[in-house]
Short mmCIF file of C-alpha atoms and ligand atoms in Angstrom, two decimals:
data_model
loop_
_atom_site.label_atom_id
_atom_site.label_comp_id
_atom_site.label_asym_id
_atom_site.label_seq_id
_atom_site.Cartn_x
_atom_site.Cartn_y
_atom_site.Cartn_z
CA MET A 1 -30.71 -90.35 0.88
CA LYS A 2 -27.53 -91.84 0.23
CA GLY A 3 -28.22 -91.78 -3.95
CA LEU A 4 -29.08 -88.12 -2.90
CA PHE A 5 -26.21 -87.49 -0.88
CA LEU A 6 -23.61 -89.24 -3.47
CA LEU A 7 -25.42 -86.37 -5.64
CA VAL A 8 -24.72 -83.77 -4.12
CA SER A 9 -20.78 -85.52 -3.75
CA ILE A 10 -20.50 -85.35 -7.13
CA VAL A 11 -21.98 -81.97 -7.37
CA VAL A 12 -19.41 -80.51 -5.07
CA LEU A 13 -16.95 -82.22 -5.68
CA ALA A 14 -17.28 -81.08 -10.19
CA ALA A 15 -17.71 -77.74 -8.71
CA SER A 16 -14.01 -77.58 -6.44
CA CYS A 17 -12.67 -79.34 -9.35
CA ASP A 18 -13.67 -76.94 -11.42
CA ASN A 19 -12.42 -73.37 -9.64
CA ALA A 20 -9.18 -76.24 -8.97
CA LYS A 21 -6.98 -73.89 -8.55
CA PRO A 22 -3.29 -74.27 -8.88
CA ILE A 23 -0.95 -74.41 -5.30
CA THR A 24 0.52 -72.12 -5.47
CA GLU A 25 -2.29 -69.63 -5.69
CA VAL A 26 -4.57 -71.25 -2.89
CA ILE A 27 -1.64 -70.55 -0.44
CA GLU A 28 -0.97 -67.14 -1.82
CA ASP A 29 -4.71 -66.84 -1.14
CA SER A 30 -4.45 -67.98 2.64
CA PHE A 31 -1.81 -65.43 3.13
CA ASP A 32 -3.93 -63.16 1.98
CA LYS A 33 -6.16 -63.10 4.21
CA ILE A 34 -3.91 -62.28 6.83
CA ASP A 35 -3.58 -58.68 8.05
CA LEU A 36 0.19 -57.81 7.66
CA ASP A 37 -0.20 -54.77 9.81
CA SER A 38 -2.55 -55.88 12.69
CA PRO A 39 -1.21 -54.97 15.87
CA GLU A 40 -0.44 -58.42 16.56
CA ASN A 41 2.42 -58.95 13.71
CA ILE A 42 3.57 -54.94 14.45
CA GLU A 43 4.26 -55.91 17.97
CA LEU A 44 6.16 -59.65 16.61
CA GLY A 45 8.23 -57.41 13.80
CA ARG A 46 8.99 -55.14 17.35
CA LYS A 47 10.89 -58.43 19.20
CA LEU A 48 12.18 -58.63 16.58
CA PHE A 49 13.76 -55.25 15.65
CA PHE A 50 15.45 -55.15 19.02
CA ASP A 51 17.09 -58.77 19.69
CA SER A 52 19.89 -59.60 19.27
CA ARG A 53 18.98 -63.57 19.05
CA LEU A 54 18.89 -63.01 15.34
CA SER A 55 22.96 -62.05 14.92
CA ILE A 56 25.61 -65.21 15.20
CA ASP A 57 27.16 -63.05 18.27
CA LYS A 58 23.91 -62.22 19.55
CA LYS A 59 25.02 -59.03 20.66
CA THR A 60 23.94 -57.00 18.07
CA SER A 61 20.22 -56.15 16.62
CA CYS A 62 18.58 -54.20 13.44
CA SER A 63 18.31 -51.38 16.96
CA SER A 64 21.98 -51.69 17.20
CA CYS A 65 22.29 -49.64 14.29
CA HIS A 66 18.80 -47.96 13.73
CA LEU A 67 18.44 -46.08 16.61
CA PRO A 68 15.26 -44.60 17.71
CA GLU A 69 16.51 -42.01 19.23
CA PHE A 70 18.48 -41.18 16.18
CA ALA A 71 15.44 -41.58 13.87
CA PHE A 72 16.15 -45.22 13.32
CA SER A 73 20.29 -44.02 12.45
CA ASP A 74 23.17 -44.52 14.40
CA ARG A 75 25.58 -42.21 15.28
CA MET A 76 28.33 -43.98 12.69
CA GLN A 77 30.06 -43.13 10.43
CA PHE A 78 29.80 -46.54 9.67
CA SER A 79 28.17 -49.19 12.34
CA GLU A 80 29.43 -51.97 14.14
CA GLY A 81 27.72 -55.44 12.79
CA VAL A 82 28.78 -58.72 14.68
CA ASN A 83 31.83 -59.31 15.39
CA GLY A 84 34.01 -55.87 15.28
CA HIS A 85 32.49 -55.78 11.73
CA PHE A 86 31.56 -52.83 10.59
CA SER A 87 28.99 -52.20 7.38
CA SER A 88 30.44 -50.49 4.20
CA ARG A 89 27.75 -47.42 4.38
CA ASN A 90 26.04 -44.83 7.01
CA SER A 91 23.24 -46.80 8.47
CA PRO A 92 20.18 -44.46 7.06
CA SER A 93 16.98 -43.56 8.88
CA ILE A 94 14.24 -46.41 8.42
CA LEU A 95 11.39 -44.30 9.00
CA ASN A 96 8.94 -43.67 6.59
CA SER A 97 10.25 -46.56 3.88
CA LYS A 98 6.99 -47.44 4.09
CA PHE A 99 6.82 -44.90 1.44
CA LEU A 100 9.92 -45.55 -0.37
CA GLU A 101 10.09 -47.01 -3.80
CA ARG A 102 13.29 -48.61 -3.86
CA LEU A 103 15.31 -49.18 -1.29
CA MET A 104 19.33 -49.04 -0.01
CA PHE A 105 21.50 -46.23 -1.58
CA ASP A 106 21.53 -48.79 -4.94
CA ALA A 107 17.91 -48.03 -4.84
CA GLU A 108 17.09 -51.58 -6.48
CA ILE A 109 14.95 -52.93 -3.76
CA LYS A 110 12.11 -52.82 -3.82
CA THR A 111 10.13 -53.77 -0.92
CA LEU A 112 11.10 -54.59 3.31
CA GLU A 113 10.05 -58.30 3.24
CA GLU A 114 13.35 -58.91 0.66
CA GLN A 115 14.95 -56.09 2.54
CA ALA A 116 15.60 -57.77 5.73
CA LEU A 117 17.91 -60.64 4.19
CA VAL A 118 20.74 -58.07 3.41
CA PRO A 119 21.51 -57.41 6.87
CA ILE A 120 20.71 -60.70 8.65
CA GLN A 121 22.96 -62.79 6.03
CA ASP A 122 25.59 -59.84 5.87
CA THR A 123 27.99 -61.28 7.82
CA ASN A 124 29.16 -57.69 8.58
CA GLU A 125 25.63 -56.82 10.01
CA LEU A 126 24.22 -60.02 11.93
CA GLY A 127 26.36 -62.66 10.01
CA MET A 128 23.91 -65.66 10.58
CA VAL A 129 23.43 -68.45 8.08
CA MET A 130 18.67 -68.35 7.56
CA SER A 131 18.57 -72.15 7.93
CA ASP A 132 20.45 -71.72 11.55
CA LEU A 133 18.36 -68.38 12.59
CA ILE A 134 15.07 -70.21 12.21
CA GLN A 135 16.01 -72.61 14.00
CA ARG A 136 16.71 -70.62 17.02
CA LEU A 137 13.75 -68.15 16.51
CA ILE A 138 11.73 -71.10 16.14
CA SER A 139 12.62 -72.54 19.28
CA ILE A 140 11.73 -69.38 21.86
CA PRO A 141 8.11 -69.92 22.46
CA GLU A 142 7.30 -66.56 22.51
CA TYR A 143 7.89 -66.23 18.50
CA GLN A 144 6.35 -69.72 18.11
CA ASN A 145 3.35 -68.80 19.84
CA ALA A 146 2.85 -65.66 17.73
CA ALA A 147 3.59 -67.34 14.75
CA GLN A 148 0.96 -69.84 15.06
CA SER A 149 -1.60 -67.22 16.15
CA ILE A 150 -0.94 -64.73 13.61
CA TYR A 151 0.10 -66.89 10.64
CA ASN A 152 -1.39 -70.17 11.22
CA ARG A 153 2.08 -71.77 10.74
CA ASP A 154 5.34 -72.30 12.30
CA PHE A 155 7.80 -69.67 12.64
CA ASP A 156 10.03 -69.49 9.40
CA ALA A 157 11.58 -66.78 7.10
CA TYR A 158 8.17 -65.78 6.00
CA VAL A 159 7.15 -64.92 9.13
CA LEU A 160 10.26 -63.39 10.12
CA THR A 161 11.12 -61.55 7.00
CA ARG A 162 6.73 -60.49 7.34
CA SER A 163 6.63 -58.94 10.21
CA LEU A 164 9.95 -57.39 10.39
CA ALA A 165 8.78 -55.47 8.01
CA ALA A 166 4.82 -54.96 9.19
CA TYR A 167 7.10 -53.49 12.13
CA GLN A 168 9.00 -50.77 9.88
CA ARG A 169 5.75 -49.94 8.05
CA SER A 170 3.94 -48.45 11.47
CA LEU A 171 7.18 -45.87 11.46
CA LEU A 172 5.76 -43.62 10.36
CA SER A 173 7.27 -38.89 10.94
CA MET A 174 5.25 -37.48 8.73
CA ASN A 175 4.10 -34.45 10.97
CA SER A 176 6.47 -31.89 11.65
CA ARG A 177 6.12 -28.47 12.40
CA PHE A 178 6.69 -27.95 8.33
CA ASP A 179 3.88 -30.09 7.93
CA LYS A 180 2.06 -28.26 10.39
CA ALA A 181 3.09 -25.20 8.18
CA GLU A 182 1.44 -26.71 5.46
CA ARG A 183 -1.84 -27.44 6.76
CA GLY A 184 -2.12 -23.69 8.22
CA GLU A 185 -2.01 -25.20 11.80
CA LEU A 186 1.44 -22.77 13.03
CA ALA A 187 2.63 -19.98 10.85
CA ARG A 188 6.16 -20.63 9.76
CA SER A 189 9.34 -18.04 11.80
CA ALA A 190 11.31 -15.49 9.10
CA GLU A 191 14.22 -18.02 9.69
CA GLU A 192 11.99 -21.17 8.67
CA GLU A 193 10.13 -19.62 6.17
CA ARG A 194 13.49 -17.67 4.09
CA GLY A 195 14.77 -21.59 3.92
CA TRP A 196 11.94 -23.09 2.39
CA LYS A 197 12.51 -20.74 -0.37
CA LEU A 198 15.78 -20.77 -1.05
CA PHE A 199 15.06 -24.84 -0.84
CA SER A 200 12.37 -25.04 -2.60
CA GLU A 201 12.58 -21.58 -5.14
CA ASP A 202 16.02 -19.78 -5.30
CA LEU A 203 18.72 -23.04 -4.85
CA TYR A 204 17.22 -26.57 -6.77
CA CYS A 205 17.33 -28.19 -4.01
CA THR A 206 13.81 -29.90 -4.67
CA LYS A 207 14.61 -30.66 -7.96
CA CYS A 208 15.96 -33.47 -6.07
CA HIS A 209 14.63 -33.24 -2.30
CA PRO A 210 10.66 -32.31 -3.12
CA ALA A 211 8.40 -32.30 -0.89
CA PRO A 212 6.18 -34.46 0.94
CA TYR A 213 8.87 -37.31 1.16
CA PHE A 214 11.79 -35.39 0.29
CA THR A 215 13.13 -37.09 -2.15
CA THR A 216 12.44 -38.05 -6.26
CA PHE A 217 12.71 -41.99 -4.49
CA LYS A 218 15.57 -42.48 -7.62
CA ALA A 219 19.22 -42.40 -7.32
CA ASP A 220 21.57 -39.45 -8.80
CA ASN A 221 25.42 -38.20 -8.30
CA ASN A 222 25.22 -35.03 -5.89
CA GLY A 223 28.94 -35.23 -7.27
CA LEU A 224 30.12 -35.78 -4.05
CA LEU A 225 33.27 -37.30 -4.98
CA ASP A 226 35.96 -36.96 -7.68
CA ASP A 227 36.74 -41.31 -7.56
CA TYR A 228 34.38 -43.26 -6.36
CA THR A 229 36.54 -46.76 -6.80
CA LEU A 230 36.09 -47.21 -2.62
CA ASP A 231 32.04 -47.91 -3.47
CA GLU A 232 30.11 -47.12 -6.88
CA GLY A 233 27.14 -46.83 -5.96
CA ARG A 234 24.46 -47.92 -8.55
CA PHE A 235 27.19 -48.70 -10.87
CA ARG A 236 27.61 -51.67 -9.20
CA ILE A 237 23.81 -53.89 -9.75
CA ASP A 238 23.85 -53.41 -12.87
CA PHE A 239 27.50 -52.08 -14.22
CA ASP A 240 25.95 -49.26 -16.03
CA SER A 241 29.38 -46.69 -16.43
CA SER A 242 26.71 -43.61 -15.96
CA GLU A 243 25.63 -44.98 -13.27
CA ILE A 244 29.15 -44.23 -10.77
CA GLY A 245 28.58 -42.73 -8.89
CA PHE A 246 24.49 -42.63 -8.48
CA PHE A 247 22.96 -43.23 -4.98
CA LYS A 248 19.75 -43.53 -3.87
CA ILE A 249 18.38 -39.54 -3.01
CA PRO A 250 17.80 -40.00 0.68
CA SER A 251 14.54 -38.29 2.43
CA LEU A 252 15.24 -34.76 4.10
CA ARG A 253 13.09 -36.23 6.80
CA ASN A 254 14.84 -35.86 9.71
CA VAL A 255 17.98 -34.53 8.66
CA GLU A 256 18.58 -32.80 12.14
CA LEU A 257 18.90 -36.70 14.02
CA THR A 258 20.64 -38.50 11.05
CA TYR A 259 24.30 -37.23 11.07
CA PRO A 260 26.46 -37.71 9.61
CA TYR A 261 25.55 -37.69 6.08
CA MET A 262 25.91 -39.34 3.04
CA HIS A 263 26.78 -43.11 1.59
CA ASP A 264 29.89 -43.22 3.16
CA GLY A 265 28.95 -41.25 5.90
CA SER A 266 31.68 -38.31 4.56
CA LEU A 267 29.87 -35.18 5.50
CA LYS A 268 29.82 -34.62 9.30
CA SER A 269 27.47 -31.61 9.77
CA LEU A 270 24.37 -30.26 7.89
CA GLY A 271 27.30 -27.24 7.34
CA ASP A 272 29.41 -29.19 5.71
CA VAL A 273 26.48 -30.79 3.26
CA LEU A 274 25.80 -26.98 2.87
CA SER A 275 29.44 -25.89 1.67
CA HIS A 276 30.40 -29.14 -0.27
CA TYR A 277 26.50 -28.23 -2.36
CA ALA A 278 27.27 -24.43 -2.66
CA SER A 279 30.56 -25.25 -3.46
CA GLY A 280 28.94 -26.67 -6.62
CA GLY A 281 30.98 -30.63 -5.79
CA SER A 282 33.12 -32.10 -7.60
CA GLY A 283 33.62 -31.99 -11.35
CA HIS A 284 33.17 -36.58 -12.07
CA PRO A 285 31.69 -36.85 -15.05
CA ASN A 286 28.20 -38.19 -14.50
CA LYS A 287 27.42 -35.51 -11.74
CA SER A 288 23.83 -34.08 -12.09
CA GLU A 289 23.55 -30.87 -14.02
CA HIS A 290 21.40 -29.67 -11.37
CA ILE A 291 24.22 -29.48 -8.67
CA LEU A 292 25.71 -25.92 -9.68
CA PRO A 293 28.23 -23.85 -6.92
CA PHE A 294 26.31 -20.57 -5.71
CA ASN A 295 26.50 -18.52 -2.37
CA LEU A 296 25.47 -18.93 0.70
CA SER A 297 25.71 -15.82 3.04
CA LYS A 298 25.88 -16.84 6.79
CA GLN A 299 22.30 -16.00 7.57
CA ASP A 300 21.49 -18.67 4.42
CA GLY A 301 22.90 -20.95 5.96
CA VAL A 302 20.98 -20.07 9.41
CA ASP A 303 17.78 -19.52 6.99
CA LEU A 304 18.25 -23.59 5.52
CA LYS A 305 18.92 -25.40 8.44
CA ALA A 306 16.14 -23.43 10.52
CA PHE A 307 14.13 -25.41 7.49
CA LEU A 308 16.16 -28.01 7.50
CA TYR A 309 15.13 -28.07 11.35
CA SER A 310 11.43 -27.38 10.99
CA ILE A 311 11.30 -31.46 8.77
CA THR A 312 12.36 -32.61 12.31
CA ASP A 313 8.90 -34.50 13.84
CA THR A 314 10.43 -37.31 17.22
CA SER A 315 6.74 -37.99 17.81
CA TYR A 316 7.19 -41.97 16.24
CA LEU A 317 9.52 -42.42 19.53
CA LEU A 318 6.01 -42.74 21.58
CA ASN A 319 5.36 -46.27 19.41
CA ALA A 320 8.51 -47.47 18.85
CA SER A 321 10.90 -47.92 21.36
CA LYS A 322 11.45 -51.45 23.45
C1 HEC B 401 25.34 -53.05 11.29
C2 HEC B 401 24.57 -51.90 11.15
C3 HEC B 401 23.10 -52.62 11.18
C4 HEC B 401 22.18 -54.18 11.26
C5 HEC B 401 22.78 -54.58 12.64
C6 HEC B 401 20.53 -53.66 10.62
N1 HEC B 401 21.39 -52.46 9.35
FE1 HEC B 401 19.94 -51.75 8.05
N2 HEC B 401 20.61 -50.94 6.80
C7 HEC B 401 23.21 -50.44 7.32
C8 HEC B 401 22.95 -49.88 6.81
C9 HEC B 401 24.52 -49.43 6.97
C10 HEC B 401 22.11 -49.47 5.54
C11 HEC B 401 22.25 -49.04 4.17
C12 HEC B 401 23.17 -49.87 3.44
C13 HEC B 401 23.04 -50.24 1.50
O1 HEC B 401 22.41 -48.79 1.44
O2 HEC B 401 23.88 -50.58 0.99
C14 HEC B 401 21.04 -50.02 6.31
C15 HEC B 401 20.01 -50.43 5.51
C16 HEC B 401 18.49 -50.48 5.93
C17 HEC B 401 17.33 -50.38 5.04
C18 HEC B 401 17.09 -49.44 4.22
C19 HEC B 401 16.79 -47.95 4.09
C20 HEC B 401 16.78 -47.21 3.04
O3 HEC B 401 16.28 -45.65 3.05
O4 HEC B 401 16.99 -47.41 1.89
C21 HEC B 401 16.01 -50.57 5.81
C22 HEC B 401 14.86 -50.99 5.65
C23 HEC B 401 17.32 -51.52 6.85
N3 HEC B 401 18.22 -51.54 6.82
C24 HEC B 401 16.70 -52.38 7.91
C25 HEC B 401 17.28 -53.10 8.85
C26 HEC B 401 16.53 -54.76 9.59
C27 HEC B 401 15.31 -54.65 9.50
C28 HEC B 401 17.76 -54.75 10.21
C29 HEC B 401 17.72 -56.07 11.12
C30 HEC B 401 17.18 -57.30 10.46
C31 HEC B 401 18.77 -54.39 10.38
N4 HEC B 401 18.16 -53.11 9.59
C32 HEC B 401 20.06 -54.36 10.81
C33 HEC B 401 23.17 -50.72 8.73
C34 HEC B 401 22.40 -52.36 9.54
C1 HEC B 402 20.49 -34.29 -8.51
C2 HEC B 402 20.17 -34.26 -7.66
C3 HEC B 402 19.87 -34.01 -5.63
C4 HEC B 402 20.00 -32.41 -5.71
C5 HEC B 402 19.61 -31.94 -7.01
C6 HEC B 402 20.39 -32.16 -4.43
N1 HEC B 402 20.46 -33.44 -4.02
FE1 HEC B 402 21.27 -33.86 -2.37
N2 HEC B 402 21.41 -35.82 -2.26
C7 HEC B 402 21.69 -36.45 -3.37
C8 HEC B 402 21.96 -37.56 -3.22
C9 HEC B 402 22.31 -38.54 -4.35
C10 HEC B 402 22.35 -37.75 -1.74
C11 HEC B 402 23.15 -38.73 -1.29
C12 HEC B 402 24.38 -39.24 -2.21
C13 HEC B 402 25.41 -40.00 -1.32
O1 HEC B 402 24.97 -41.07 -0.53
O2 HEC B 402 26.14 -39.82 -1.03
C14 HEC B 402 21.80 -36.65 -1.14
C15 HEC B 402 22.30 -35.76 -0.03
C16 HEC B 402 21.85 -35.08 0.92
C17 HEC B 402 21.94 -34.91 2.11
C18 HEC B 402 22.25 -36.45 3.00
C19 HEC B 402 21.25 -36.77 4.03
C20 HEC B 402 21.20 -37.92 4.48
O3 HEC B 402 21.23 -38.06 5.53
O4 HEC B 402 22.63 -38.21 4.11
C21 HEC B 402 21.56 -33.98 2.44
C22 HEC B 402 21.04 -33.25 4.05
C23 HEC B 402 21.40 -32.84 1.43
N3 HEC B 402 21.54 -34.01 0.11
C24 HEC B 402 20.59 -31.88 0.75
C25 HEC B 402 20.11 -30.70 -0.18
C26 HEC B 402 20.28 -29.51 -0.53
C27 HEC B 402 20.16 -28.73 0.84
C28 HEC B 402 19.86 -29.51 -1.51
C29 HEC B 402 20.02 -28.31 -2.12
C30 HEC B 402 21.29 -27.12 -2.01
C31 HEC B 402 20.76 -30.63 -2.30
N4 HEC B 402 20.44 -31.39 -1.08
C32 HEC B 402 19.95 -31.03 -3.52
C33 HEC B 402 20.85 -35.76 -4.39
C34 HEC B 402 20.14 -33.93 -4.90
#
């Protein structure tokens, strides 16, 4: 009996040695088993998103600049972060960020997990040092218990970024009048129909803002400014001068709610945006060849706006509140 036990043990040991994996892979395997998009993890991320204890002055949270009622953007040109500091860019909507291939106006960061590290540590936004923040959050039983039950580990930066990302992936807004009309569930108004035709056929908007996401996920220069010295956009990633003034092409979903517009919040209304494009934009050498002047009658303006309003969908509010 003893001999058999020894034999079995050796066989089992040998088998496990044969399959021995580097420790990093073993760790990854165990995380693979976690359902990151489970309701519990989304709920943990939601609580963290609205929690001002994530900031150095305990007064600012992700939701201070990404407010549900404004499609998770705000109404400021630049947003107020900790200690009266302001962000250097306009706060974008984070709805449908699940689909984005690149995040931020530089169109460089690839995942929501990685993105979360930026506002947490930016001195104009939440202004925290990660190790201090983890010490603060691990001592809150609600968070520590959730980390244990969902991830089977102490609350740490991994848990923080994974759960924030899971919450944001759950924020979808893809059921607007436009989507319903595409599915044949309702008829567009005459204005919406004319606006959609202008946007997608007569003008050039869908070169950069194609349905269904209304972005190509790339960055481009839409001729907003003559001089980009204040913010050179994607140029700051790899110092390629052909990318001066290149910014992430934003999705236009919920654009009715997300004013003011552009990376610097310099255009206050959709009327200003349409006038910008109709003028043909700046003379900057990097301006896209697609941006050409056009005549915009009063009726065209009304129609284009009717179309843009038709891609608003606030049903996300039902499961996004505090
Ligand atoms: C002080 C205001 C402020 C706070 C606080 C803030 N953000 Fe932002 N957020 C911004 C601004 C401004 C940008 C655009 C930055 C850029 O492109 O360089 C942004 C960009 C983003 C993006 C990229 C969206 C896109 O379309 O590319 C995501 C996702 C995001 N924030 C999530 C968060 C999360 C999660 C938190 C909390 C951990 C947070 N934000 C806290 C202002 C803020
Ligand atoms: C060459 C690509 C390109 C074309 C073509 C284009 N856009 Fe844009 N659009 C952009 C970029 C890039 C931005 C962001 C610029 C910035 O942040 O400075 C933008 C921003 C916008 C915004 C502001 C969104 C926000 O949340 O701030 C609106 C609205 C918009 N475009 C509408 C249109 C319309 C309408 C047309 C057609 C007349 C059009 N665009 C054509 C690239 C393009």
